[in-house]
């Protein structure tokens, strides 16, 4: 199971999507910053989705999970 990555910056900070009127509100800035911390790994995974679809560049734990899902044995000797 993958965990969160401490200090991972969001590729698309939510605060940048707000009109200037809302940028002055401290609570909203802190709230959106917390959401950015939660969403950053998801957004980065979606940004790199093509790499997850190619078995040569997909993370090994993803390949193991898909192999279990379809009841197949992964071939470790192939690149």
C-alpha positions as a printed Julia matrix, in Angstrom:
79×3 Matrix{Float64}:
   0.0     0.0     0.0
   1.38    3.38   -0.92
   1.35    6.21    1.56
   1.41    9.96    1.27
   4.55   11.82    0.35
   5.41   14.55    2.85
   6.08   17.92    1.26
   4.79   16.9    -2.18
   3.78   20.11   -3.95
   0.46   20.17   -5.78
   0.88   20.45   -9.55
  -2.34   22.5    -9.71
  -2.8    24.52   -6.47
  -6.48   25.24   -5.83
  -5.74   28.73   -4.5
  -4.72   29.77   -8.02
  -8.25   29.06   -9.27
  -9.91   31.58   -6.95
 -10.86   35.13   -7.87
  -8.72   37.81   -6.23
 -11.57   38.68   -3.86
 -11.17   35.37   -2.0
  -7.37   35.38   -1.81
  -7.43   37.62    1.26
  -9.32   35.12    3.45
  -6.85   33.25    5.64
  -9.23   30.39    6.5
  -9.87   29.66    2.84
  -6.14   29.69    2.07
  -5.44   27.18    4.87
  -8.41   25.0     3.88
  -7.36   24.84    0.23
  -3.76   24.18    1.26
  -4.94   21.14    3.23
  -6.93   19.94    0.23
  -3.86   20.4    -1.97
  -1.89   18.12    0.38
  -4.53   15.41   -0.01
  -5.05   15.84   -3.74
  -1.4    16.21   -4.82
  -0.65   12.46   -5.08
  -3.91   11.88   -6.97
  -3.28   14.7    -9.43
   0.3    13.59  -10.03
  -0.87   10.03  -10.69
  -3.44   11.3   -13.18
  -0.83   13.52  -14.84
   1.39   10.44  -15.26
  -1.37    8.04  -16.26
   0.22    7.07  -19.61
   3.27    5.76  -17.72
   0.97    3.56  -15.6
  -0.6     2.04  -18.71
   2.7     0.83  -20.18
   3.98   -2.29  -18.37
   7.6    -1.25  -19.03
   7.22    1.96  -17.03
   4.4     1.13  -14.6
   5.27    0.83  -10.89
   6.05   -2.76   -9.93
   3.44   -2.85   -7.16
   0.8    -1.84   -9.71
   1.84   -4.69  -12.0
   1.64   -7.14   -9.1
  -1.84   -5.88   -8.22
  -3.1    -6.18  -11.81
  -1.57   -9.66  -12.1
  -3.45  -10.73   -8.95
  -6.61   -9.17  -10.27
  -6.56  -11.28  -13.45
  -5.03  -14.37  -11.76
  -1.78  -14.19  -13.75
   1.83  -14.66  -12.71
   3.99  -11.63  -13.55
   7.09  -12.35  -15.63
  10.05  -10.91  -13.71
  12.62  -11.76  -16.4
  11.03   -9.48  -19.03
  11.8    -5.75  -19.14
